[in-house]
mmCIF file of C-alpha atoms in Angstrom:
data_model
loop_
_atom_site.group_PDB
_atom_site.id
_atom_site.type_symbol
_atom_site.label_atom_id
_atom_site.label_comp_id
_atom_site.label_asym_id
_atom_site.label_seq_id
_atom_site.Cartn_x
_atom_site.Cartn_y
_atom_site.Cartn_z
ATOM 1 C CA MET U 75 104.438 74.074 95.352
ATOM 2 C CA ALA U 76 101.064 74.149 93.712
ATOM 3 C CA ASP U 77 99.971 76.643 96.344
ATOM 4 C CA GLN U 78 102.915 78.854 95.603
ATOM 5 C CA GLU U 79 102.275 78.840 91.894
ATOM 6 C CA GLN U 80 98.711 79.783 92.469
ATOM 7 C CA SER U 81 99.587 82.660 94.723
ATOM 8 C CA THR U 82 102.131 84.076 92.291
ATOM 9 C CA SER U 83 99.841 83.831 89.279
ATOM 10 C CA SER U 84 96.785 85.466 90.884
ATOM 11 C CA THR U 85 96.526 89.245 91.068
ATOM 12 C CA PHE U 86 95.999 89.279 94.789
ATOM 13 C CA PRO U 87 97.559 86.845 97.232
ATOM 14 C CA ASN U 88 95.302 84.241 98.787
ATOM 15 C CA PRO U 89 93.926 85.065 102.210
ATOM 16 C CA PRO U 90 95.875 83.527 105.059
ATOM 17 C CA PRO U 91 94.598 80.015 105.783
ATOM 18 C CA PHE U 92 93.269 80.786 109.262
ATOM 19 C CA TRP U 93 90.169 82.521 107.873
ATOM 20 C CA GLN U 94 88.627 79.072 107.796
ATOM 21 C CA ASP U 95 88.761 78.957 111.595
ATOM 22 C CA PHE U 96 86.126 81.678 111.845
ATOM 23 C CA THR U 97 83.168 79.299 111.798
ATOM 24 C CA PRO U 98 79.940 80.126 113.620
ATOM 25 C CA GLU U 99 80.643 77.328 116.148
ATOM 26 C CA ASN U 100 84.087 78.658 116.931
ATOM 27 C CA LEU U 101 82.754 82.189 117.242
ATOM 28 C CA THR U 102 80.112 81.110 119.753
ATOM 29 C CA ARG U 103 82.722 79.121 121.653
ATOM 30 C CA ILE U 104 85.049 82.076 122.010
ATOM 31 C CA GLU U 105 82.098 84.242 122.966
ATOM 32 C CA GLN U 106 81.295 81.794 125.764
ATOM 33 C CA LEU U 107 84.920 81.802 126.870
ATOM 34 C CA ARG U 108 84.864 85.566 127.054
ATOM 35 C CA LYS U 109 81.686 85.510 129.073
ATOM 36 C CA SER U 110 83.039 83.007 131.561
ATOM 37 C CA PHE U 111 86.206 85.064 131.851
ATOM 38 C CA ALA U 112 84.160 88.157 132.597
ATOM 39 C CA GLU U 113 82.227 86.246 135.262
ATOM 40 C CA ALA U 114 85.407 84.898 136.823
ATOM 41 C CA ASN U 115 87.035 88.349 136.906
ATOM 42 C CA PRO U 116 84.237 90.846 137.457
ATOM 43 C CA THR U 117 86.578 93.627 138.475
ATOM 44 C CA ARG U 118 88.677 93.554 135.341
ATOM 45 C CA ASP U 119 87.723 94.476 131.787
ATOM 46 C CA VAL U 120 87.841 91.600 129.346
ATOM 47 C CA PRO U 121 91.093 91.963 127.450
ATOM 48 C CA THR U 122 91.194 91.515 123.696
ATOM 49 C CA ARG U 123 93.417 88.509 124.230
ATOM 50 C CA LEU U 124 92.250 85.894 126.713
ATOM 51 C CA PRO U 125 95.161 84.444 128.669
ATOM 52 C CA VAL U 126 93.987 80.821 128.438
ATOM 53 C CA ILE U 127 92.519 79.572 125.214
ATOM 54 C CA PRO U 128 92.307 76.192 123.505
ATOM 55 C CA GLU U 129 94.711 75.587 120.636
ATOM 56 C CA SER U 130 91.949 75.371 118.047
ATOM 57 C CA LEU U 131 90.709 78.865 118.845
ATOM 58 C CA ILE U 132 94.109 80.532 118.902
ATOM 59 C CA ASN U 133 93.568 82.230 115.546
ATOM 60 C CA LEU U 134 90.371 83.877 116.648
ATOM 61 C CA GLN U 135 92.072 86.478 118.729
ATOM 62 C CA PRO U 136 94.559 89.044 117.531
ATOM 63 C CA PRO U 137 98.236 88.168 117.950
ATOM 64 C CA ALA U 138 100.280 89.742 120.709
ATOM 65 C CA GLU U 139 102.093 93.004 120.111
ATOM 66 C CA PRO U 140 105.628 92.507 118.895
ATOM 67 C CA LYS U 141 107.952 92.553 121.891
ATOM 68 C CA ASP U 142 110.611 94.793 120.396
ATOM 69 C CA GLY U 143 108.035 97.251 119.084
ATOM 70 C CA ARG U 144 108.874 96.647 115.437
ATOM 71 C CA PHE U 145 106.856 94.965 112.743
ATOM 72 C CA LYS U 146 106.964 94.493 109.029
ATOM 73 C CA ILE U 147 104.085 94.846 106.627
ATOM 74 C CA PHE U 148 104.122 94.824 102.824
ATOM 75 C CA GLY U 149 107.892 94.708 102.948
ATOM 76 C CA GLU U 150 108.172 97.908 104.977
ATOM 77 C CA HIS U 151 109.442 98.153 108.513
ATOM 78 C CA TYR U 152 107.381 99.976 111.092
ATOM 79 C CA THR U 153 107.613 100.672 114.771
ATOM 80 C CA LEU U 154 104.693 100.599 117.164
ATOM 81 C CA GLU U 155 105.059 104.174 118.247
ATOM 82 C CA ASN U 156 104.916 106.262 115.143
ATOM 83 C CA LYS U 157 107.371 108.974 115.946
ATOM 84 C CA LEU U 158 109.225 111.389 113.780
ATOM 85 C CA VAL U 159 112.906 110.683 113.412
ATOM 86 C CA THR U 160 114.762 113.654 114.834
ATOM 87 C CA LEU U 161 117.255 115.525 112.754
ATOM 88 C CA GLU U 162 120.070 114.552 115.076
ATOM 89 C CA GLU U 163 119.297 110.874 114.523
ATOM 90 C CA THR U 164 119.730 111.248 110.788
ATOM 91 C CA GLY U 165 122.981 113.089 111.322
ATOM 92 C CA ILE U 166 121.809 116.502 110.185
ATOM 93 C CA LYS U 167 122.504 119.605 112.139
ATOM 94 C CA ASN U 168 119.396 120.970 113.792
ATOM 95 C CA LEU U 169 119.418 124.662 113.032
ATOM 96 C CA ALA U 170 116.451 125.853 114.979
ATOM 97 C CA PRO U 171 116.066 124.278 118.414
ATOM 98 C CA THR U 172 113.983 127.179 119.719
ATOM 99 C CA HIS U 173 110.553 125.610 119.518
ATOM 100 C CA PRO U 174 109.659 123.761 122.726
ATOM 101 C CA SER U 175 108.606 120.664 120.840
ATOM 102 C CA ARG U 176 112.061 120.397 119.329
ATOM 103 C CA GLN U 177 114.058 120.515 122.508
ATOM 104 C CA GLY U 178 114.357 116.768 122.617
ATOM 105 C CA ASP U 179 114.686 114.359 125.483
ATOM 106 C CA ASN U 180 116.747 116.493 127.820
ATOM 107 C CA ALA U 181 113.767 118.771 128.407
ATOM 108 C CA ASN U 182 112.287 118.066 131.829
ATOM 109 C CA PRO U 183 108.877 116.422 132.082
ATOM 110 C CA SER U 184 107.108 119.552 133.288
ATOM 111 C CA SER U 185 107.990 121.343 130.093
ATOM 112 C CA SER U 186 106.570 118.477 128.090
ATOM 113 C CA LEU U 187 103.255 119.226 129.759
ATOM 114 C CA ASN U 188 103.512 122.924 129.058
ATOM 115 C CA ARG U 189 104.460 122.280 125.506
ATOM 116 C CA ARG U 190 100.912 121.298 124.612
ATOM 117 C CA ASP U 191 99.514 124.758 125.086
ATOM 118 C CA VAL U 192 102.141 126.580 123.095
ATOM 119 C CA PRO U 193 100.723 128.154 119.959
ATOM 120 C CA HIS U 194 102.564 127.478 116.762
ATOM 121 C CA THR U 195 103.231 131.058 115.801
ATOM 122 C CA ASP U 196 106.937 130.808 116.547
ATOM 123 C CA HIS U 197 106.996 127.670 114.453
ATOM 124 C CA ALA U 198 105.923 129.729 111.460
ATOM 125 C CA LEU U 199 108.456 132.409 112.294
ATOM 126 C CA GLU U 200 111.132 129.764 112.343
ATOM 127 C CA LEU U 201 110.066 128.434 108.976
ATOM 128 C CA LYS U 202 110.188 131.924 107.537
ATOM 129 C CA ARG U 203 113.665 132.396 108.890
ATOM 130 C CA LEU U 204 114.730 129.150 107.291
ATOM 131 C CA ALA U 205 113.256 130.188 103.968
ATOM 132 C CA LYS U 206 115.092 133.513 104.091
ATOM 133 C CA SER U 207 118.333 131.750 104.965
ATOM 134 C CA LEU U 208 117.794 129.539 101.957
ATOM 135 C CA LEU U 209 117.757 132.540 99.631
ATOM 136 C CA LEU U 210 120.712 134.184 101.356
ATOM 137 C CA ASN U 211 122.735 131.004 101.190
ATOM 138 C CA PHE U 212 122.038 130.672 97.513
ATOM 139 C CA LEU U 213 123.313 134.202 96.984
ATOM 140 C CA GLU U 214 126.423 133.278 98.919
ATOM 141 C CA LEU U 215 126.811 130.129 96.859
ATOM 142 C CA ALA U 216 126.642 132.103 93.623
ATOM 143 C CA GLY U 217 129.228 134.524 95.005
ATOM 144 C CA THR U 218 131.505 131.750 96.195
ATOM 145 C CA LEU U 219 131.331 129.980 92.876
ATOM 146 C CA SER U 220 132.294 133.135 90.993
ATOM 147 C CA ILE U 221 135.300 133.800 93.234
ATOM 148 C CA ASN U 222 136.534 130.379 94.257
ATOM 149 C CA PRO U 223 134.617 127.430 92.809
ATOM 150 C CA GLY U 224 136.528 125.054 95.059
ATOM 151 C CA ASP U 225 134.618 126.317 98.095
ATOM 152 C CA GLY U 226 131.295 125.620 96.409
ATOM 153 C CA PRO U 227 130.558 122.193 97.886
ATOM 154 C CA ALA U 228 130.687 123.512 101.465
ATOM 155 C CA LYS U 229 128.015 126.046 100.628
ATOM 156 C CA VAL U 230 125.957 123.396 98.856
ATOM 157 C CA ALA U 231 126.117 121.341 102.035
ATOM 158 C CA ASP U 232 124.769 124.329 103.956
ATOM 159 C CA LEU U 233 121.869 124.592 101.542
ATOM 160 C CA GLU U 234 121.215 120.895 101.958
ATOM 161 C CA THR U 235 121.094 121.255 105.730
ATOM 162 C CA LEU U 236 118.650 124.114 105.381
ATOM 163 C CA LEU U 237 116.403 122.113 103.069
ATOM 164 C CA PHE U 238 116.407 119.155 105.434
ATOM 165 C CA ASN U 239 115.553 121.448 108.318
ATOM 166 C CA ILE U 240 112.618 122.949 106.472
ATOM 167 C CA ARG U 241 111.347 119.533 105.557
ATOM 168 C CA HIS U 242 111.656 118.397 109.138
ATOM 169 C CA ALA U 243 109.868 121.447 110.494
ATOM 170 C CA LEU U 244 107.041 120.878 108.046
ATOM 171 C CA ASN U 245 106.713 117.254 109.051
ATOM 172 C CA GLU U 246 106.605 118.252 112.699
ATOM 173 C CA TYR U 247 103.691 120.483 111.864
ATOM 174 C CA ARG U 248 101.682 117.744 110.200
ATOM 175 C CA PRO U 249 99.896 116.330 113.282
ATOM 176 C CA HIS U 250 98.828 119.843 114.145
ATOM 177 C CA GLN U 251 97.415 120.355 110.684
ATOM 178 C CA ALA U 252 95.666 116.993 110.832
ATOM 179 C CA ARG U 253 93.827 118.030 114.004
ATOM 180 C CA GLU U 254 92.995 121.349 112.444
ATOM 181 C CA SER U 255 91.535 119.695 109.342
ATOM 182 C CA ALA U 256 89.514 117.317 111.497
ATOM 183 C CA ALA U 257 87.979 120.264 113.326
ATOM 184 C CA GLU U 258 87.257 121.958 110.005
ATOM 185 C CA LEU U 259 85.522 118.865 108.649
ATOM 186 C CA MET U 260 83.400 118.576 111.765
ATOM 187 C CA GLN U 261 82.402 122.204 111.523
ATOM 188 C CA GLU U 262 81.338 121.651 107.938
ATOM 189 C CA HIS U 263 79.307 118.625 108.882
ATOM 190 C CA LEU U 264 77.679 120.545 111.696
ATOM 191 C CA ASP U 265 76.696 123.367 109.371
ATOM 192 C CA ARG U 266 75.263 120.920 106.878
ATOM 193 C CA THR U 267 73.195 119.140 109.513
ATOM 194 C CA ARG U 268 71.837 122.431 110.793
ATOM 195 C CA ARG U 269 70.935 123.587 107.304
ATOM 196 C CA GLU U 270 69.151 120.323 106.663
ATOM 197 C CA THR U 271 67.178 120.642 109.888
ATOM 198 C CA THR U 272 66.014 124.156 109.055
ATOM 199 C CA ALA U 273 65.025 123.069 105.558
ATOM 200 C CA ILE U 274 62.977 120.174 106.919
ATOM 201 C CA ARG U 275 61.349 122.417 109.487
ATOM 202 C CA SER U 276 60.287 124.969 106.910
ATOM 203 C CA GLN U 277 58.811 122.260 104.693
ATOM 204 C CA VAL U 278 56.895 120.829 107.624
ATOM 205 C CA GLU U 279 55.622 124.293 108.397
ATOM 206 C CA LYS U 280 54.384 124.727 104.842
ATOM 207 C CA ALA U 281 52.655 121.368 104.833
ATOM 208 C CA ARG U 282 50.974 122.252 108.089
ATOM 209 C CA ARG U 283 49.714 125.513 106.643
ATOM 210 C CA VAL U 284 48.268 123.664 103.657
ATOM 211 C CA LEU U 285 46.469 121.288 105.992
ATOM 212 C CA GLU U 286 45.057 124.140 107.981
ATOM 213 C CA GLY U 287 43.983 125.884 104.793
ATOM 214 C CA LEU U 288 42.167 122.788 103.648
ATOM 215 C CA GLY U 289 40.454 122.421 106.979
ATOM 216 C CA SER U 290 39.108 125.959 106.931
ATOM 217 C CA LEU U 291 37.999 125.607 103.318
ATOM 218 C CA THR U 292 35.753 122.574 103.574
ATOM 219 C CA ILE U 293 33.371 124.036 106.103
ATOM 220 C CA PRO U 294 31.907 126.940 104.065
ATOM 221 C CA ALA U 295 31.737 124.720 100.999
ATOM 222 C CA GLU U 296 29.739 122.136 102.920
ATOM 223 C CA ALA U 297 27.478 124.849 104.289
ATOM 224 C CA GLU U 298 26.832 126.239 100.847
ATOM 225 C CA ARG U 299 26.063 122.825 99.518
ATOM 226 C CA GLY U 300 23.694 122.223 102.346
ATOM 227 C CA ALA U 301 21.916 125.460 101.481
ATOM 228 C CA ALA U 302 21.804 124.463 97.852
ATOM 229 C CA ALA U 303 20.353 121.074 98.744
ATOM 230 C CA ALA U 304 17.678 122.739 100.891
ATOM 231 C CA ALA U 305 16.590 124.813 97.948
ATOM 232 C CA ALA U 306 16.295 121.704 95.767
ATOM 233 C CA GLY U 307 12.522 121.818 95.630
ATOM 234 C CA GLU U 308 12.416 123.830 92.383
ATOM 235 C CA ASP U 309 13.761 122.989 88.996
ATOM 236 C CA ALA U 310 15.831 119.743 89.043
ATOM 237 C CA ALA U 311 17.924 120.770 86.036
ATOM 238 C CA GLN U 312 18.748 124.114 87.606
ATOM 239 C CA VAL U 313 19.842 122.437 90.862
ATOM 240 C CA ALA U 314 22.132 120.075 89.003
ATOM 241 C CA GLU U 315 23.663 123.016 87.196
ATOM 242 C CA GLU U 316 24.191 124.851 90.486
ATOM 243 C CA LEU U 317 25.806 121.811 92.059
ATOM 244 C CA ARG U 318 28.294 121.507 89.210
ATOM 245 C CA GLU U 319 29.093 125.165 89.453
ATOM 246 C CA LEU U 320 29.633 124.796 93.212
ATOM 247 C CA ASP U 321 32.001 121.849 92.738
ATOM 248 C CA ARG U 322 34.008 123.721 90.183
ATOM 249 C CA ARG U 323 34.358 126.713 92.471
ATOM 250 C CA ARG U 324 35.349 124.526 95.385
ATOM 251 C CA ASP U 325 38.063 122.874 93.305
ATOM 252 C CA ALA U 326 39.347 126.238 92.164
ATOM 253 C CA GLU U 327 39.483 127.520 95.744
ATOM 254 C CA LEU U 328 41.315 124.414 96.876
ATOM 255 C CA TRP U 329 43.943 124.716 94.180
ATOM 256 C CA ALA U 330 44.350 128.418 94.826
ATOM 257 C CA ALA U 331 44.971 127.733 98.503
ATOM 258 C CA THR U 332 47.521 125.058 97.661
ATOM 259 C CA ASP U 333 49.265 127.398 95.247
ATOM 260 C CA ALA U 334 49.352 130.164 97.832
ATOM 261 C CA ALA U 335 50.855 127.846 100.412
ATOM 262 C CA PHE U 336 53.620 126.616 98.136
ATOM 263 C CA THR U 337 54.786 129.828 96.502
ATOM 264 C CA MET S 250 96.594 120.666 95.095
ATOM 265 C CA GLY S 251 97.349 119.228 98.458
ATOM 266 C CA ASP S 252 96.950 120.664 101.908
ATOM 267 C CA ARG S 253 98.828 123.803 102.788
ATOM 268 C CA LEU S 254 101.804 122.033 104.321
ATOM 269 C CA THR S 255 102.297 120.084 101.135
ATOM 270 C CA GLN S 256 102.028 123.312 99.209
ATOM 271 C CA VAL S 257 104.851 124.782 101.266
ATOM 272 C CA GLN S 258 106.846 121.631 100.745
ATOM 273 C CA ASP S 259 106.318 121.767 96.984
ATOM 274 C CA ALA S 260 107.224 125.438 96.872
ATOM 275 C CA VAL S 261 110.464 124.725 98.732
ATOM 276 C CA ASP S 262 111.263 121.938 96.306
ATOM 277 C CA GLN S 263 110.577 124.235 93.394
ATOM 278 C CA LEU S 264 112.840 126.858 94.922
ATOM 279 C CA ALA S 265 115.628 124.294 95.126
ATOM 280 C CA GLN S 266 115.077 123.407 91.489
ATOM 281 C CA GLN S 267 115.179 127.066 90.581
ATOM 282 C CA PHE S 268 118.547 127.340 92.320
ATOM 283 C CA VAL S 269 119.906 124.611 90.114
ATOM 284 C CA ALA S 270 118.328 126.084 87.008
ATOM 285 C CA ALA S 271 119.782 129.524 87.753
ATOM 286 C CA LEU S 272 123.293 128.168 88.276
ATOM 287 C CA TRP S 273 122.961 126.116 85.138
ATOM 288 C CA PHE S 274 121.912 129.185 83.168
ATOM 289 C CA VAL S 275 124.914 131.151 84.380
ATOM 290 C CA GLN S 276 127.232 128.250 83.690
ATOM 291 C CA ARG S 277 125.928 127.587 80.239
ATOM 292 C CA ARG S 278 124.959 130.919 78.709
ATOM 293 C CA HIS S 279 127.598 133.356 79.941
ATOM 294 C CA ASP S 280 129.816 135.224 77.524
ATOM 295 C CA LEU S 281 133.032 133.293 77.355
ATOM 296 C CA GLU S 282 135.958 135.623 77.878
ATOM 297 C CA THR S 283 139.602 135.120 78.570
ATOM 298 C CA LEU S 284 141.071 136.943 81.517
ATOM 299 C CA GLY S 285 144.479 137.573 80.000
ATOM 300 C CA PRO S 286 146.160 137.202 76.653
ATOM 301 C CA LYS S 287 147.823 133.930 77.699
ATOM 302 C CA ASP S 288 144.597 132.137 78.601
ATOM 303 C CA LYS S 289 143.297 129.452 76.305
ATOM 304 C CA ILE S 290 139.906 127.911 76.234
ATOM 305 C CA PHE S 291 140.293 124.205 76.765
ATOM 306 C CA THR S 292 138.264 122.014 74.465
ATOM 307 C CA PRO S 293 138.576 118.243 74.818
ATOM 308 C CA LYS S 294 139.057 116.376 71.548
ATOM 309 C CA GLN S 295 136.822 113.442 70.833
ATOM 310 C CA ASP S 296 138.069 111.260 67.955
ATOM 311 C CA GLY S 297 137.859 113.885 65.264
ATOM 312 C CA GLN S 298 134.317 114.927 66.047
ATOM 313 C CA ALA S 299 133.709 118.419 67.303
ATOM 314 C CA PRO S 300 132.549 118.129 70.921
ATOM 315 C CA PRO S 301 129.373 119.922 71.852
ATOM 316 C CA PRO S 302 130.329 123.404 72.974
ATOM 317 C CA GLU S 303 130.454 123.732 76.724
ATOM 318 C CA VAL S 304 129.228 127.271 76.641
ATOM 319 C CA ASP S 305 126.438 128.445 74.445
ATOM 320 C CA SER S 306 126.808 132.174 74.802
ATOM 321 C CA LEU S 307 123.914 134.539 74.691
ATOM 322 C CA PRO S 308 124.173 138.194 73.659
ATOM 323 C CA VAL S 309 125.072 140.330 76.670
ATOM 324 C CA ASP S 310 121.685 142.014 76.877
ATOM 325 C CA ASP S 311 119.775 138.745 76.727
ATOM 326 C CA PHE S 312 122.052 137.223 79.346
ATOM 327 C CA ARG S 313 121.491 140.170 81.674
ATOM 328 C CA ALA S 314 117.751 139.977 81.101
ATOM 329 C CA GLY S 315 117.828 136.265 81.859
ATOM 330 C CA LEU S 316 119.735 136.849 85.084
ATOM 331 C CA THR S 317 117.239 139.487 86.163
ATOM 332 C CA GLU S 318 114.316 137.265 85.405
ATOM 333 C CA LEU S 319 115.755 134.299 87.243
ATOM 334 C CA SER S 320 116.598 136.375 90.310
ATOM 335 C CA ARG S 321 113.142 137.893 90.324
ATOM 336 C CA ASP S 322 111.615 134.428 90.110
ATOM 337 C CA LEU S 323 113.739 133.251 93.018
ATOM 338 C CA ILE S 324 112.618 136.107 95.199
ATOM 339 C CA THR S 325 108.989 135.695 94.178
ATOM 340 C CA LYS S 326 109.119 132.026 95.049
ATOM 341 C CA GLU S 327 110.640 132.776 98.431
ATOM 342 C CA GLN S 328 107.930 135.303 99.156
ATOM 343 C CA GLN S 329 105.338 132.795 98.067
ATOM 344 C CA ILE S 330 106.765 130.325 100.569
ATOM 345 C CA GLU S 331 106.561 132.913 103.335
ATOM 346 C CA TYR S 332 103.002 133.722 102.386
ATOM 347 C CA LEU S 333 102.075 130.043 102.457
ATOM 348 C CA ILE S 334 103.724 129.681 105.845
ATOM 349 C CA SER S 335 101.699 132.526 107.281
ATOM 350 C CA MET S 336 98.592 130.869 105.834
ATOM 351 C CA LEU S 337 99.206 127.573 107.621
ATOM 352 C CA PRO S 338 96.030 126.465 109.386
ATOM 353 C CA GLY S 339 95.622 127.034 113.089
ATOM 354 C CA LEU S 340 98.878 128.822 113.776
ATOM 355 C CA GLN S 341 97.356 130.587 116.736
ATOM 356 C CA ASN S 342 95.941 127.387 118.250
ATOM 357 C CA SER S 343 97.776 125.144 120.633
ATOM 358 C CA GLU S 344 97.132 121.434 120.910
ATOM 359 C CA GLN S 345 94.871 121.985 123.918
ATOM 360 C CA ASP S 346 92.826 124.566 122.047
ATOM 361 C CA GLN S 347 92.381 122.120 119.243
ATOM 362 C CA GLU S 348 91.281 119.340 121.522
ATOM 363 C CA ARG S 349 88.792 121.575 123.230
ATOM 364 C CA ALA S 350 87.426 122.818 119.917
ATOM 365 C CA ILE S 351 87.048 119.266 118.644
ATOM 366 C CA LYS S 352 85.214 118.199 121.799
ATOM 367 C CA GLU S 353 82.831 121.130 121.552
ATOM 368 C CA LEU S 354 82.182 120.366 117.921
ATOM 369 C CA GLU S 355 81.436 116.785 118.840
ATOM 370 C CA GLU S 356 78.805 117.886 121.367
ATOM 371 C CA ASP S 357 77.282 120.325 118.908
ATOM 372 C CA LEU S 358 77.181 117.648 116.260
ATOM 373 C CA LYS S 359 75.327 115.284 118.564
ATOM 374 C CA ALA S 360 72.771 117.954 119.434
ATOM 375 C CA ALA S 361 72.296 118.944 115.811
ATOM 376 C CA GLU S 362 71.882 115.328 114.814
ATOM 377 C CA SER S 363 69.161 114.698 117.387
ATOM 378 C CA GLN S 364 67.405 117.877 116.286
ATOM 379 C CA ARG S 365 67.543 116.652 112.733
ATOM 380 C CA ARG S 366 66.018 113.331 113.751
ATOM 381 C CA GLU S 367 63.247 115.138 115.544
ATOM 382 C CA ALA S 368 62.539 117.251 112.497
ATOM 383 C CA LEU S 369 62.479 114.144 110.338
ATOM 384 C CA LYS S 370 60.000 112.511 112.662
ATOM 385 C CA GLU S 371 57.834 115.602 112.540
ATOM 386 C CA ARG S 372 58.011 115.582 108.769
ATOM 387 C CA ASP S 373 56.944 111.953 108.560
ATOM 388 C CA GLN S 374 54.057 112.689 110.861
ATOM 389 C CA ILE S 375 52.819 115.640 108.836
ATOM 390 C CA LEU S 376 53.272 113.605 105.686
ATOM 391 C CA ALA S 377 51.075 110.869 107.096
ATOM 392 C CA GLU S 378 48.453 113.435 108.063
ATOM 393 C CA LEU S 379 48.500 114.963 104.625
ATOM 394 C CA ASP S 380 48.270 111.542 103.085
ATOM 395 C CA GLN S 381 45.249 110.753 105.151
ATOM 396 C CA VAL S 382 43.566 114.001 104.174
ATOM 397 C CA ILE S 383 44.224 113.395 100.494
ATOM 398 C CA ARG S 384 42.896 109.857 100.728
ATOM 399 C CA SER S 385 39.760 110.991 102.515
ATOM 400 C CA ILE S 386 38.891 113.523 99.815
ATOM 401 C CA ARG S 387 36.026 112.262 97.783
ATOM 402 C CA ARG S 388 33.881 113.845 95.231
ATOM 403 C CA PRO S 389 30.609 115.030 96.725
#
């Protein structure tokens, strides 16, 4: 009771109690079990669920798939295979059975293989037809209502069928679009990575040029200084002045080279 | 703004709403006329109070203009839907094409990623070199 009160008053429900089973000891134990299973059955892959497991470790492996293929989560019912409910199943007339993917179960297995390489152009054509029918049917509805309002509901039902068909066709297209978007995203990522690589390369190239520039600069400067030092027999004050001048020029040259490399 | 399929879906929904709106306009704003001299317009009585008029007539010209506008909107919306449909992504691709394209992209991505790593390594190396050079600079 106390538990229940707590779970209803908190914003999020408490985690299921079995999280406490995931102790380091238990984890190592199940790891060992897996290893021994792999050694005992070298030919088979280790399944996610070990067939024999002590009671205390039962929560450490995922539960079995539901046998009837249905499960419930957050109050919603789901089935294991996530398939689109066909129009016939919901009791709505299927208006456009022309697309291979809509031919249902009576299509033979070979066509289900061929179906994968069918482009979706006729799918779009079908959708356009449906959209045109929608407009035409509305015109008919307006006409019917002005002549005999009693026949209106039949026409409204037609419109409804059309709308359901369009919706269904769109939903059928969704997996296709999902794949397409995935490819688009990957392309984008690829372009970005390539751009980044070129940018890095060009920076490296610049840095290398700077290094080379520096290397070629130091040698004449050193030589000049050596010459200056050799001539240091004369006036000490004049030599000091020359040395300062030389340093200043060397600095200026260095900065100029750096500027040239980076602009 | 969702993906293109959702855009089509929304446009279809809007078209349906426009249908209702158009019918409602005709129903509500037409010029009320009797067909013959014997016809009477039926108005339900509600305990003394005048009921809200069922028809709120517009002048003939305005009504016509309204009809024209609504019809034009309907047709525009339908054309918009068709345009959106023809813009759906990957119409010309089949599932196999898509899978192949995705696989190729995956390979390319891997190659590009390793190239990037190489470039990064190179950069770090040159950076270290530069660092060393800068550190070794001393005033003569």
